[in-house]
Structures are given as C-alpha cells and as structure tokens.
XYZ file of C-alpha atoms in Angstrom:
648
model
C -84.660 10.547 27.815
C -84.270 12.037 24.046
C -86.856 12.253 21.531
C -85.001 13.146 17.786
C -87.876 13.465 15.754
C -88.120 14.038 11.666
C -84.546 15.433 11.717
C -82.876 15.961 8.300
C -79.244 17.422 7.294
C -77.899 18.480 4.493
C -74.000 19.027 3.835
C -73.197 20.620 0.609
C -76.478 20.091 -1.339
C -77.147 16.072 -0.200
C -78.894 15.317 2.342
C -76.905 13.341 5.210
C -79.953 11.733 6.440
C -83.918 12.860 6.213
C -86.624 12.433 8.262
C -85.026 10.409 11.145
C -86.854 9.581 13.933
C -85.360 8.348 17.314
C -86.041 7.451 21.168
C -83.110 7.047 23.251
C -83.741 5.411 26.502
C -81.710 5.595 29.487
C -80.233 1.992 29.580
C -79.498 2.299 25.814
C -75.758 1.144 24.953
C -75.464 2.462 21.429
C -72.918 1.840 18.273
C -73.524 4.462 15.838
C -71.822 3.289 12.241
C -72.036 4.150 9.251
C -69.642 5.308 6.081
C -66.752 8.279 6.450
C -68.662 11.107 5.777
C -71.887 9.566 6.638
C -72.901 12.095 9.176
C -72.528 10.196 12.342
C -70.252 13.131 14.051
C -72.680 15.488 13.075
C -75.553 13.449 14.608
C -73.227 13.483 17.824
C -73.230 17.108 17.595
C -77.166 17.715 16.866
C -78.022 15.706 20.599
C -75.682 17.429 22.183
C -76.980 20.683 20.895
C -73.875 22.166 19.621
C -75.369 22.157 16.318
C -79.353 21.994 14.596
C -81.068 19.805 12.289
C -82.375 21.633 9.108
C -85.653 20.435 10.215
C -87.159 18.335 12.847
C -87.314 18.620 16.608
C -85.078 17.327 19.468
C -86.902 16.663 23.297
C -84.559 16.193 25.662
C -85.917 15.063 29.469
C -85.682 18.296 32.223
C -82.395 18.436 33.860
C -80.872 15.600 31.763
C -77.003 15.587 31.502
C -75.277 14.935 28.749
C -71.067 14.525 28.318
C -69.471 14.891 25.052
C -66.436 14.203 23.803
C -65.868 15.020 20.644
C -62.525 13.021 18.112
C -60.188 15.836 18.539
C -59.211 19.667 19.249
C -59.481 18.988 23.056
C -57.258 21.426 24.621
C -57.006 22.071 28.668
C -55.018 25.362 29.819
C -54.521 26.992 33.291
C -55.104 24.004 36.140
C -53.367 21.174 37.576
C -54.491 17.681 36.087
C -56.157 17.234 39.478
C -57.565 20.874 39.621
C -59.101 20.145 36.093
C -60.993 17.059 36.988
C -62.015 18.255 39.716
C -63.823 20.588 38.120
C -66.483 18.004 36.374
C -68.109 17.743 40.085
C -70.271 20.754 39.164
C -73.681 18.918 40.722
C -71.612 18.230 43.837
C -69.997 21.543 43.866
C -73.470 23.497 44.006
C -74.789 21.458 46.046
C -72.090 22.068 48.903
C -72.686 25.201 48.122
C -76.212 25.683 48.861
C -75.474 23.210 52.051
C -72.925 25.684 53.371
C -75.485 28.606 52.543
C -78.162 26.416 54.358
C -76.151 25.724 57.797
C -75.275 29.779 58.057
C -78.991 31.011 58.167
C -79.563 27.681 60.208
C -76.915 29.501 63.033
C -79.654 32.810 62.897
C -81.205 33.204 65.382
C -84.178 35.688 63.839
C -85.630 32.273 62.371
C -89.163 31.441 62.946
C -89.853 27.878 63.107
C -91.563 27.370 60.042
C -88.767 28.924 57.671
C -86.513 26.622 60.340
C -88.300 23.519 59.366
C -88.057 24.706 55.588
C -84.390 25.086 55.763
C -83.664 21.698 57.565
C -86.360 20.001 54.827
C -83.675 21.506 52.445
C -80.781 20.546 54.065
C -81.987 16.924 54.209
C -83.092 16.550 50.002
C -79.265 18.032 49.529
C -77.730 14.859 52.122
C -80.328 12.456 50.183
C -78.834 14.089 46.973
C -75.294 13.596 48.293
C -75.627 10.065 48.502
C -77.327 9.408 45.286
C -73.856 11.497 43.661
C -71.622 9.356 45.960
C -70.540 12.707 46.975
C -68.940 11.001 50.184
C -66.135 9.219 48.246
C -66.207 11.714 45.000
C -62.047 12.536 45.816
C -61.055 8.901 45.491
C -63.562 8.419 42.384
C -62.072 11.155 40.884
C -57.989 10.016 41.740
C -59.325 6.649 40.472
C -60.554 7.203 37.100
C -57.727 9.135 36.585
C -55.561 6.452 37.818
C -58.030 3.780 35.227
C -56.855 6.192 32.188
C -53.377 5.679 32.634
C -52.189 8.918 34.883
C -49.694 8.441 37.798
C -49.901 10.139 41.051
C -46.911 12.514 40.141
C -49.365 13.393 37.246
C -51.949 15.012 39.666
C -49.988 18.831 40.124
C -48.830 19.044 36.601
C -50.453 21.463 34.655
C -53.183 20.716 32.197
C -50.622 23.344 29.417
C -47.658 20.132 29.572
C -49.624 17.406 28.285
C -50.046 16.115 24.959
C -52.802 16.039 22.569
C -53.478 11.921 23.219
C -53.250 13.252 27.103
C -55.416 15.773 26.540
C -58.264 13.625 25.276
C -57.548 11.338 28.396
C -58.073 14.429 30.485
C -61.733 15.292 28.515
C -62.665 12.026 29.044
C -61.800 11.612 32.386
C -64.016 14.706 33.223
C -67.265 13.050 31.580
C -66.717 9.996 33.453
C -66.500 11.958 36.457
C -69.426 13.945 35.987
C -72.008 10.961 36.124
C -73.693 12.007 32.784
C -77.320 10.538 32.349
C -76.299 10.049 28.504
C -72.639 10.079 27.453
C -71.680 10.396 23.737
C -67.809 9.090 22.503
C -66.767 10.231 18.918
C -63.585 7.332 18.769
C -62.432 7.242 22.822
C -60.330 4.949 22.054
C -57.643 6.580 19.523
C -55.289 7.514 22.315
C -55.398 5.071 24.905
C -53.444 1.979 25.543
C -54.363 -1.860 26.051
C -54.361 -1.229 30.311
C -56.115 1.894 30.153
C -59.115 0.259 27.183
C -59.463 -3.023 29.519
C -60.321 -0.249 32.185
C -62.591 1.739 30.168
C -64.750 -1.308 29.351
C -64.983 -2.725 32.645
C -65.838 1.396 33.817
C -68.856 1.747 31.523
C -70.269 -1.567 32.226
C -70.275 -0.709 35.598
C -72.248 2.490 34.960
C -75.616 3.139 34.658
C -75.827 6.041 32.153
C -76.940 5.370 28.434
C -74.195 5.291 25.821
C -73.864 6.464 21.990
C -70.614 5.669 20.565
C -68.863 6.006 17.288
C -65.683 3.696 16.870
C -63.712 1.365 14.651
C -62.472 -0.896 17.705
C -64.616 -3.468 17.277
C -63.657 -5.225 20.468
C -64.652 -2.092 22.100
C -68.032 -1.430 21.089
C -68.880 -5.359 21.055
C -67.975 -5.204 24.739
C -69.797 -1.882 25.719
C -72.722 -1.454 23.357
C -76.573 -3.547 22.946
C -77.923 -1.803 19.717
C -76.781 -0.728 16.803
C -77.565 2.771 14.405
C -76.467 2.590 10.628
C -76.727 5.587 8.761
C -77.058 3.948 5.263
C -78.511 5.908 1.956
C -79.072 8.784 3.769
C -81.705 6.884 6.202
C -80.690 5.657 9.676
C -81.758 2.493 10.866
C -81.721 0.717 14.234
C -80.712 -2.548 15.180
C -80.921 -4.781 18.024
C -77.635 -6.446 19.581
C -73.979 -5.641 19.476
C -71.424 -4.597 16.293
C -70.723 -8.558 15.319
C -74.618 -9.240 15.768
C -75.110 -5.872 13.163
C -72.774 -7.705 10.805
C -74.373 -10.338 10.827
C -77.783 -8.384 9.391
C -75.506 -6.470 6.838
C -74.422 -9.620 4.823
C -77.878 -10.747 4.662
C -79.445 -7.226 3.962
C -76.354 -6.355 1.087
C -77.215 -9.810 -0.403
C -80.699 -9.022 -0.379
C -79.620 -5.228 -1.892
C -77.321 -7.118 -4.647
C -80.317 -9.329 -5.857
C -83.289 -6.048 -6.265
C -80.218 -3.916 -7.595
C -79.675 -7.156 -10.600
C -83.504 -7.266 -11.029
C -83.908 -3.503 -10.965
C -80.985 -3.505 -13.755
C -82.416 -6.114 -16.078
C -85.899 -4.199 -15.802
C -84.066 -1.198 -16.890
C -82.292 -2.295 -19.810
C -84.963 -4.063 -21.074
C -86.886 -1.170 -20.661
C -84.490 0.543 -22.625
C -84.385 -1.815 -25.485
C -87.737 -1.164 -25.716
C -87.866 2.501 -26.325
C -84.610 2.316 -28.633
C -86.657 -0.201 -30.610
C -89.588 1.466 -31.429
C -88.411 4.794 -30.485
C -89.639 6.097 -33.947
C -92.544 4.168 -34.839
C -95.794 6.160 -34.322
C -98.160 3.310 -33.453
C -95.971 3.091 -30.844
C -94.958 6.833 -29.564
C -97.737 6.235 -26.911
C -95.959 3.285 -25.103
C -92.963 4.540 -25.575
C -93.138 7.818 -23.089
C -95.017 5.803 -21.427
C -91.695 3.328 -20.561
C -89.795 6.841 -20.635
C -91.579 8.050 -18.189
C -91.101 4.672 -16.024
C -88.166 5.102 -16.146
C -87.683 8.423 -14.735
C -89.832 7.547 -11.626
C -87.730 4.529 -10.815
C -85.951 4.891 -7.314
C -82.309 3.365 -8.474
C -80.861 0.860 -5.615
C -77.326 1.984 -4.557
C -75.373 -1.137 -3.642
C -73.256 -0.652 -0.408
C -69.837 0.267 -1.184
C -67.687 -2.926 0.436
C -64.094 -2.328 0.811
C -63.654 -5.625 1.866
C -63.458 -6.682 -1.483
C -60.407 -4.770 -2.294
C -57.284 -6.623 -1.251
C -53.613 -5.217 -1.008
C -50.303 -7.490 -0.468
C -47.033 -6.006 0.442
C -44.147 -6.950 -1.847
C -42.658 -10.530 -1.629
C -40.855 -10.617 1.557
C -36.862 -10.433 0.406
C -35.088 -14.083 1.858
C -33.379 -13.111 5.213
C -31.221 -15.210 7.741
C -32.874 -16.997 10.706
C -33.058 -14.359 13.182
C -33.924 -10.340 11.939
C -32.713 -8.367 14.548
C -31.301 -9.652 17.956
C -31.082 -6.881 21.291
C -28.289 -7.876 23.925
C -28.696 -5.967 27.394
C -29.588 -2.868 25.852
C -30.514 -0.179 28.060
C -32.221 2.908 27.387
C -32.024 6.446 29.338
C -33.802 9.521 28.694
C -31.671 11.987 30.375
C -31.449 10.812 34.134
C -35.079 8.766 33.659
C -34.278 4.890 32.806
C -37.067 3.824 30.463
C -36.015 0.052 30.666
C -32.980 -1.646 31.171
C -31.474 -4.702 30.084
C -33.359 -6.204 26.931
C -32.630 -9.057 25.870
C -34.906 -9.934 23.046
C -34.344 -11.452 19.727
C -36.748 -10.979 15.973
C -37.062 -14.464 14.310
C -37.700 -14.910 10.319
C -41.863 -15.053 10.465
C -42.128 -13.591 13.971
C -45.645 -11.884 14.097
C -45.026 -9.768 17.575
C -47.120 -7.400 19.576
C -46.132 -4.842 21.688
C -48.646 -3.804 24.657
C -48.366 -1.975 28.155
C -49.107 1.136 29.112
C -48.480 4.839 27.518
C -44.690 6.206 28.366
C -43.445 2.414 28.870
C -41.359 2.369 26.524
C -43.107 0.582 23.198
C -42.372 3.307 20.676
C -38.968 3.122 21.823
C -38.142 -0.044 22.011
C -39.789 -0.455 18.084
C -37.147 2.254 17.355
C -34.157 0.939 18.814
C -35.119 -2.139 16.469
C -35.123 0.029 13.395
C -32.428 1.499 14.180
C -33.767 4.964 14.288
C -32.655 6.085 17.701
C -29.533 5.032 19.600
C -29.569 3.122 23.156
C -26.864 4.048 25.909
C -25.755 0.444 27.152
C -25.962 -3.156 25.134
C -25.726 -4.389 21.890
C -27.808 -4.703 18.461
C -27.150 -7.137 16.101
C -29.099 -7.277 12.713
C -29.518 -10.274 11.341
C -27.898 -11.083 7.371
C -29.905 -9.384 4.573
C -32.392 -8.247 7.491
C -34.539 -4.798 5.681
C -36.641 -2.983 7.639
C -39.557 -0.803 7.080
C -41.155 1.521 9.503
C -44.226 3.290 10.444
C -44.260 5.761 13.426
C -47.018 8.151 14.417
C -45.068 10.931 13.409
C -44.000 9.377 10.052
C -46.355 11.820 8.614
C -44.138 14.765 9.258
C -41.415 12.884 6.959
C -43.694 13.385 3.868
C -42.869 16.037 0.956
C -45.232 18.690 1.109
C -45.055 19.625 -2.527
C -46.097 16.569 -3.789
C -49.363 15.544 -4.330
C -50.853 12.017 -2.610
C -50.411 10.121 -5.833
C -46.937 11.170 -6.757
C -45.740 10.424 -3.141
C -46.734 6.997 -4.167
C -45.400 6.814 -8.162
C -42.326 5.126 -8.500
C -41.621 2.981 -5.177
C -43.459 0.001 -6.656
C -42.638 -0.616 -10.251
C -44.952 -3.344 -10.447
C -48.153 -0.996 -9.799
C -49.825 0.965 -12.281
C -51.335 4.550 -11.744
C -54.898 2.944 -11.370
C -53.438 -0.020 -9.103
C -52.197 2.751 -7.062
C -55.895 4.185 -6.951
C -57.438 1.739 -5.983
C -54.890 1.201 -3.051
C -55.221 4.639 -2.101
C -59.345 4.045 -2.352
C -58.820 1.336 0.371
C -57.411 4.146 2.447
C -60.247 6.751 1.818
C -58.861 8.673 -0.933
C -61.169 8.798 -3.735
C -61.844 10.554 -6.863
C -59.911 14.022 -7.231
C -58.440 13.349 -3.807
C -55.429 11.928 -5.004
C -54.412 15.130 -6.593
C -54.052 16.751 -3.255
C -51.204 18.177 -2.438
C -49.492 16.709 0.928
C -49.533 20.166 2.745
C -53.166 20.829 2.946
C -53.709 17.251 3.671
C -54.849 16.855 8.077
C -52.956 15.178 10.382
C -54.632 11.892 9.830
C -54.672 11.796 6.306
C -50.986 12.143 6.121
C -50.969 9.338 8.152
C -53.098 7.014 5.769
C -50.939 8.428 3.293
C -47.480 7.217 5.353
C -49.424 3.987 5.750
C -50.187 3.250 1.591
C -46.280 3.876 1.416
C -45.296 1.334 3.789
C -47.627 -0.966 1.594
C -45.737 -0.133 -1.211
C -42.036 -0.608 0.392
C -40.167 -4.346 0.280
C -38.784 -5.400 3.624
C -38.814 -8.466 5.372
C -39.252 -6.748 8.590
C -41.960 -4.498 8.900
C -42.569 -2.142 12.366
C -45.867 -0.503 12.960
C -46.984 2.031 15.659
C -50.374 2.285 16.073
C -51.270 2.079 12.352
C -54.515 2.101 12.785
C -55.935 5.081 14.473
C -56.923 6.786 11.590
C -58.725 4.073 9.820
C -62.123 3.046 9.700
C -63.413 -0.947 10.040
C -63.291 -1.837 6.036
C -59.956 -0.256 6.150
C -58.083 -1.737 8.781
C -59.763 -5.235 7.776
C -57.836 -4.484 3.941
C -54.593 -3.685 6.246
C -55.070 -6.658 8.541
C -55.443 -9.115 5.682
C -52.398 -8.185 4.200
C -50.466 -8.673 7.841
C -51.841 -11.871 7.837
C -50.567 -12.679 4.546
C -47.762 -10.743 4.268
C -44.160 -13.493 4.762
C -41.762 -11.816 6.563
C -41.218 -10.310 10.264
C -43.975 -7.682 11.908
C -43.764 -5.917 15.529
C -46.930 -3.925 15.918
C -47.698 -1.859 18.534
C -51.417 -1.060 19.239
C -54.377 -1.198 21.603
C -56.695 -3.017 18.946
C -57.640 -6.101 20.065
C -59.678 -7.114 17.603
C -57.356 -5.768 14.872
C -54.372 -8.033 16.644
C -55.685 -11.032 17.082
C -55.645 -12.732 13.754
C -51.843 -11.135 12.608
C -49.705 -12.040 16.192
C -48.124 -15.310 17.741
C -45.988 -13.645 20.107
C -46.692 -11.096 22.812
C -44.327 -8.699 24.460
C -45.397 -6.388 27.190
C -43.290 -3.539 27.900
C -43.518 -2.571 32.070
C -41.932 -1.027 34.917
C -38.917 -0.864 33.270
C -38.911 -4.177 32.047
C -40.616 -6.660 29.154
C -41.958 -10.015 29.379
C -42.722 -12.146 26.298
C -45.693 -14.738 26.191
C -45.183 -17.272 23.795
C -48.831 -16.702 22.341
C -51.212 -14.176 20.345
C -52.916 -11.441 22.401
C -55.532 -14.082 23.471
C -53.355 -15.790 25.032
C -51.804 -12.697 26.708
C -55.354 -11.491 27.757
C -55.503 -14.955 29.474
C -52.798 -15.187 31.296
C -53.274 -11.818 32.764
C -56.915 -11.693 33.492
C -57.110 -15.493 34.837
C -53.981 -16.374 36.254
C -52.601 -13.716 38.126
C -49.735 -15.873 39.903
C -48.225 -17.008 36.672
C -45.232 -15.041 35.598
C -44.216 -14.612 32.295
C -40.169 -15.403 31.172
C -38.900 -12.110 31.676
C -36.668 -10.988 28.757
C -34.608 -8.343 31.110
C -31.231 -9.269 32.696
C -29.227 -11.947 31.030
C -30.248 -14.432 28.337
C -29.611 -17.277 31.097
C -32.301 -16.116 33.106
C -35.047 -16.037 30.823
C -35.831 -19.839 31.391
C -36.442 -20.648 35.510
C -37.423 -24.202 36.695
C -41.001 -24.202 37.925
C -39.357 -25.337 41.475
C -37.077 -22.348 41.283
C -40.059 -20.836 40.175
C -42.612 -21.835 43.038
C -39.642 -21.379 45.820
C -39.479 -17.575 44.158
C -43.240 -17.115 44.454
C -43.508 -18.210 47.733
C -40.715 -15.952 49.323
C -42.443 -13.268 47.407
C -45.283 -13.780 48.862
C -43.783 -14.047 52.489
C -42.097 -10.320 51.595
C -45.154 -8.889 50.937
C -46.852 -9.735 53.911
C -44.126 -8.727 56.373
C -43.912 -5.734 54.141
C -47.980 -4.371 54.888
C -48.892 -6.356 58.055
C -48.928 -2.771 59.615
C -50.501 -1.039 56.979
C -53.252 -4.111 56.709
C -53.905 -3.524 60.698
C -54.651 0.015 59.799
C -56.338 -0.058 57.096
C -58.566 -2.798 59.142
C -58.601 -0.493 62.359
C -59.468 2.608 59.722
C -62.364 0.547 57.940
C -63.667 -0.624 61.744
C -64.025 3.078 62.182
C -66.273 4.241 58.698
C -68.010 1.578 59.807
C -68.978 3.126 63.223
C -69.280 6.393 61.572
C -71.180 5.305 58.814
C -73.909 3.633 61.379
C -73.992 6.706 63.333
C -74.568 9.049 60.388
C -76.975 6.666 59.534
C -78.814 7.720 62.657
C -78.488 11.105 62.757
C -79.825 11.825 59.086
C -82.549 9.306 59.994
C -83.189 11.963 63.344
C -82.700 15.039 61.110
C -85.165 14.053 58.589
C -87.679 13.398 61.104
C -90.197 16.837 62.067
C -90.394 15.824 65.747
C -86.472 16.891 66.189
C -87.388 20.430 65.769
C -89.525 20.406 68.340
C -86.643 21.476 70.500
C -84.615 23.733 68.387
C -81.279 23.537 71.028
C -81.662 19.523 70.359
C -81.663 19.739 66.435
C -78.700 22.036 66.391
C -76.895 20.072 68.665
C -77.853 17.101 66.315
C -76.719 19.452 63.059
C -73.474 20.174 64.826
C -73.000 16.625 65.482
C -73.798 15.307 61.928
C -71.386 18.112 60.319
C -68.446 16.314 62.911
C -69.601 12.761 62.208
C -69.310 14.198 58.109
C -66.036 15.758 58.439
C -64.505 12.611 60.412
C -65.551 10.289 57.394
C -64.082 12.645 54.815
C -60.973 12.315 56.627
C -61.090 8.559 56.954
C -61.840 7.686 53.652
C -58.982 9.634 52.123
C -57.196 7.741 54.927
C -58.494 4.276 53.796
C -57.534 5.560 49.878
C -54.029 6.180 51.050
C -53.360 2.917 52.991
C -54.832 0.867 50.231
C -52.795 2.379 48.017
C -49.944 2.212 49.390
C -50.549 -1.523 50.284
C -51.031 -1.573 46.416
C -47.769 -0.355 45.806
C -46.448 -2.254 47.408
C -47.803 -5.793 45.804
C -47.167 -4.417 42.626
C -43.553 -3.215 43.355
C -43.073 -7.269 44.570
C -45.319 -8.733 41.510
C-alpha cells in the first residue's frame, strides 16, 4: 500500500534515521519502537504526510486512506459527541450524496435511454459500494464504538467543548475507527483509556482488516494487536518478524552480540594506541605510525544500546505499621446530587499489593483519595490503622510542584541517604539526562512534571503508597525500573491503571470499582481477567453494604443466581418476542432487497423504463424500511442489555 523509500531526517544536526527503506502491506500489524527521541513520532508524521523526509520518496496506493492519531493536542469544538463522529462517515456521506443526485435526474423525464442505463450502472456501483462500507448498519457501528470507548448514551448530545483532554482523544479515536481506514497509525492510544475500554480496543482491531502502525509502551497491547516489529536503533530502522515479546527476544541476543564487537573493537583500539604512543617519535617508524593513525580515524565506533534496565531504584525501608493500614466502614460518596458509590466497606492490610480497575468516572481516583485522606466522603467511617504513612501520586500531582525550582532541587533534601549523583541517576531512569536536571519546573510539559512527581514519590518513606496511573508518561525501560521497585518495595500499594502488563507482577488483590459499587477478587489481575472473561456467572464478594454480607454460602449463592435469572426473563420476554418478530422482518427485507438489486443490476430491466422505476421506487421503500428496523433491532437489544446488566 506504502512504499517509504531512502528517507532520511535530521533534527538539530543528527540524523534521526538515513536511508530507510520500507513496504507496508495491507495486512501489516506493526510495533514501531525505538528510544525517546528516536524519531518514531516523526516517522508517524512523514506517512501520514503532515510532514517530509529531507530526502527520499514516499508512494502511497491511489485512493488509500489513512487515520492518524497523533499523542496529544486533540481538541473537538462546536458538535455534539454524536454529531462529531458522525462526521468520520465522509465515504458514506458522498456517496449518499451522489445516490440522491442520481435518483433526481433518474425522475427526468428528457432522459434518453442510454444516459438512463448510465445513471442506473451508477446507481448500482454506489449500492455495491454501500455494502462493502456496511453503510446499512453505519448508525449502530458508529453508537457502538462509541459505546466500546467507554461513552454512555447520555454522552451522545453533549457537546464535543465539555469534555476533557483524555475524552477528547477517545473522541479522535473513535472517528478513525469509524472511518474504516485502509492503514491506521496510533502514537500511544492507550494513555487515556481504561481496562474495559483497552479489552475493547484489542478485540476491535483484531476484528478489522486495515493494516496497523503503532507506537506504545503497553506491552500487553501491542503483543495482542501487532505481527512485526520496527526498531529505530543508531539512526537505522530495522524490521522484525513477530510480536513486541518475540522482538525482545532478538534484542538480548543482538545487544550481546553488540557488547562482544564493542570489547573487541575497544581492545583493537587501545592497542592501537599503545602503538602510536610507543613509537610515536621514532623515525623508522613515522611511516607505520600514520599509518595506525589513520586506522584509527576510519574506524566506525560501535555504540552499545543504552539499557535502563540495569539501573535499579528502591523506595525507602517501609516504616513498621499495625496489621491493617487503612480500614473504610460504609462510606458513601456524593458529588452534588450524583452518588458515585455507596457503602464501601473495604479494609488495606500490612503487604496488600491492590489494583484498582473499572471504567473512567467509576469512581477509582476517588476512592484512592478517600484512602489518603485527601478528599472527604459524606456518609461512613475511616479508620487509619497505628503508625499507618501514606504517600500519594495523582495525575494532577504535577500541579503541586514549585515552579521556581529546578528538577534537581525539587528532589535535594527528601532523601538524606542519596547523593546529588544518586539522585541523577534516578532522575536518568526517568528520562532526564545531562543538563536536564537544571530545568526549572515551569518550563517543564505536562508529562515531565509528572515523571518529576513520580522520582519524588520514590524518594518519600511510607508504608502505604497510592498511585494513579503512574505510568502514562513513561516509556518500557522506565516503567520496568518503577515496576521492580513495586515488586520489591515492603509495605502497602493501591494502584490504579489500565497496564496489564505493568500490573501483573506487583498485585495480589483486585478491586473493581462499578455501577456504584466494588467487588474484590482475592487474586492478581490474571486472575481478575479470568474470572471475567471465562466465567461470567461467578460473582465476586461484593465489598458494598455491610461487612456481614461480603461472605454468601454458595447455596445462598446458587438460590440468588437462579431467581436472578428467573427476573430477567420475565423482565424481556416481550422485548425478546420483538426483537425476534423485528429480526424475522430484516430477514424478509433483506431477501427481497436481495432481489431487487439483483433485478436493478441486470440491463434487461430497462427495457421497460415504467418497470425499472417502479422497481427503483420499490428498492428506495424496501431501503428505508430496513434503516428503520435496524435502529429498531439496536434499540430492543439494547435495552434487553440493560436490562441483564442492571440484574448482573
């Protein structure tokens, strides 16, 4: 579909990559990796044509489409959410278009036959091109993926203007989804969406047929999306077959390769050196000697891969605490006249490793808050447990940072144990190299102020330590360095985030926050993943309502499920007999438009010009009938939906 060929780019006097040459096919699934700064945004960019190589060509197939969406500065103004995606239908929208144009000069009657038949040769490529875009069931497609991403019905008539920036990328991505892109390109997707809405994504893209290039630090995600990997490495970029893990794989055996020319190379060197040093001013040997100079300066020096993962950070020795950190009685929290969950009962023990998951708006970032005590609850009770000290990262943390300072003072002084270059190196784990650390906090970007926030939590004792989505702004080395030290750190963690690859080694308890309510499953996020992919009848203990009710007997338990299950089917036997009768109907419909396409397409209907308008009128009626019935079918099956859920 693309050719890249010989590109090169240069960014302030280095080249980025040179001479890169490329074929993406259409059932490519891509990971593109490489260092910060490596270029792979700006190779994003150069195929989607928003910006040009220095030199080389790009060939890009006739009519191909291409969605972008870039890592941030998204911004939608002026529609409703539903308006706005909508609005990514463009083929479909010209197409109806040119039908509509199409069936008004077929009503002329100053036709001739020939420009008749042209017209109704027309009209049938645009049906044929209907059905290839789905265009018959492009409304519920549309309410679906928006539905997939995490936004409600009530969502649908807000304005674009109200929603945040993490909505706002759900709204640009959304529209690429919808547009059925030949070649979609994702600069980190996954920074703003939840565990629900990332499940979805995955099981979306594998579903679709379009090629992929993505850059991302969720491992999880691109291992589950992606069949090839490009590394931009010393300024070259080099393609691999097979996933992210499978690309790993390669590295350690190509660094350890790299580590063992790079020794040789270094011993040739020096000896080299010793050489000219030694007879650097003996005549009978001046010859030799530039000669071995001048070997020298021809040598290509091997640049070892800069591995973060050998760095490793602790936090500070956990202080001793009681047996249980923090315990929540009944606590209910309101925001205004909307309840956001009611009735937790949920206690922190000594060495609890917990994750929070459900959806966006459910309530995770603030329930964590409650439990550090940062904002207050309207009904219950928090007790903290003896010598229980808490330390806590938000997303807006950032904001809490003193501008004047520069990154390393922010840092000096809340670990005596560190030195200034200790504190480097820590601060190289989280990107900040060289004269970086001299910056001053207000010219720093949203995300760095974050990785900033982040080295300060590192640096803070507690025995209870709360994280929101800590790792959004951190690449793989990074958040490996940050995972290590969860693993190893000896006192109580909550963590809230969507990283599933990131979780799994740090949690042994799993708390998902919704409808109001949270549900604890005595297990890591594997376990969780389990439970709610394969076993769809098992409830978890629920830890709303009183304490007592957190533990059922499985009779109790089965009884429960069993008059649930009796509810729900008194409660859409009528809707079910619709929704039947309804599909009975498309089905009729769907045969007979079927025939009349297969009649419209065929020259000998225009033989009698009164019998292929009649037909045309009758295909239009047949069309309009199905629109109606499939928004019908939506609507019943979502209600039915509904109402399982509202029982589940």
């Amino acid at each position: 579909m693309i050719d890249l060929i010989n590109l090169s780019v240069q960014f302030g006097g280095d080249y980025l990559f040179k001479n890169f040459s490329f074929k993406i096919h259409s059932d490519d699934r891509i990971c593109l990796v490489g260092a910060n700064g490596s270029g792979k945004s700006t190779l994003l960019k150069i195929i989607n044509g928003e910006i040009s190589p220095e030199s080389g060509t790009i060939q890009r197939q006739k009519k191909i489409s291409i969605g972008y969406l870039p890592q941030d500065n998204v911004v939608h103004k002026g529609k409703t959410l539903l308006e706005e995606a909508n609005s990514s239908l463009t083929n479909i929208t010209n197409l109806k278009e040119k039908e509509n144009s199409i069936l008004e000069q077929l009503n002329s009657k100053n036709l001739d036959d020939d420009d008749r038949q042209e017209l109704i040769f027309q009209l049938g490529e645009i049906h044929h091109r209907f059905e290839e875009l789905d265009y018959y069931s492009s409304s519920s497609r549309v309410e679906k993926i928006l539905k997939g991403l995490g936004f409600a019905d009530d969502d649908f008539e807000k304005m674009t203007d109200t929603f945040s920036i993490g909505w706002q990328m759900r709204i640009a991505l959304s529209k690429i989804l919808i547009s059925q892109n030949d070649i979609i390109l994702m600069d980190e997707p996954t920074n703003h969406l939840d565990l629900d809405s990332l499940q979805w994504l995955i099981s979306f893209l594998n579903s679709t047929k379009c090629a992929l290039i993505i850059v991302s630090h969720d491992k999880h995600f691109v291992n589950s999306v992606t069949n090839k990997t490009l590394e931009i490495f010393q300024n070259k970029i080099s393609s691999f077959k097979g996933n992210y893990d499978a690309y790993l794989k390669f590295k350690v055996e190509r660094d350890a390769l790299l580590e063992s020319q790079f020794e040789q190379q270094q011993k040739q060197i020096k000896d080299t050196q010793k050489f000219i040093e030694r007879f650097r001013y003996k005549a009978t040997k001046a010859k030799q000697v530039q000669s071995r100079i001048k070997q020298l300066e021809k040598i290509e020096l091997i640049e070892l891969p800069t591995d973060k993962r050998e760095i490793r950070i602790r936090f500070p020795e956990a202080p001793s605490s009681g047996k249980v950190n923090i315990e929540l009685l009944n606590v209910s929290k309101f925001y205004g006249s909307k309840l956001i969950f009611e009735k937790i009962n949920f206690t922190i023990h000594r060495k609890d490793k917990i994750a929070f998951v459900g959806p966006n708006g459910a309530g995770k970032t603030t329930l964590a808050k409650i439990i550090a005590g940062i904002i207050p609850f309207d009904s219950g009770d928090r007790k903290v447990g003896h010598n229980t000290i808490i330390s806590h990262y938000a997303q807006d943390v950032a904001d809490q940072l003193n501008p004047e300072l520069d990154i390393i003072e922010t840092l000096d002084g809340i670990s005596e144990q560190l030195t200034i270059g200790a504190l480097r190196s820590l601060l190289g784990s989280f990107l900040f190299t060289g004269d970086d650390v001299f910056k001053k906090v207000s010219v720093l970007s949203g995300g760095e102020k974050s990785r900033v926030a982040l080295a300060k939590i590192l640096l803070t004792k507690a025995n209870l330590i709360i994280l929101d989505e800590p790792t959004n702004h951190l690449d793989i080395a990074s958040k490996e360095i940050l995972q290590q030290a969860l693993i190893d750190f000896n006192g109580s963690i909550v963590l809230i985030s969507h990283d599933i690859d990131f979780l799994k080694p740090i949690v042994n308890k799993t708390v998902e926050i919704r409808d109001k309510k949270a549900a604890i499953f005595e297990g890591g996020i594997d376990y969780y993943l389990y439970k709610k992919n394969q076993d769809e009848n098992w409830a978890a203990p629920t830890i709303s309502g009183s304490p007592k009710e957190t533990i059922e007997n499985k009779k109790l338990q089965k009884k429960r499920e069993a008059e649930i299950r009796q509810q729900i089917y008194t409660a859409t036997k009528d809707l079910k007999i619709k929704l039947n009768t309804t599909e009975k109907r498309i089905e009729e419909l769907e045969k007979k438009q079927t025939e009349l396409q297969k009649l419209l397409y065929s020259p000998d209907t225009y033989s009698d010009i009164n019998f292929a308008n009649e037909k045309n009128r009758e295909f239009s009626i047949v069309k309009l009938e199905l629109e109606n019935l499939y928004k019908q079918w939506d609507s019943l099956a979502a209600e039915i939906s509904e109402i399982e859920l509202r029982f589940s």
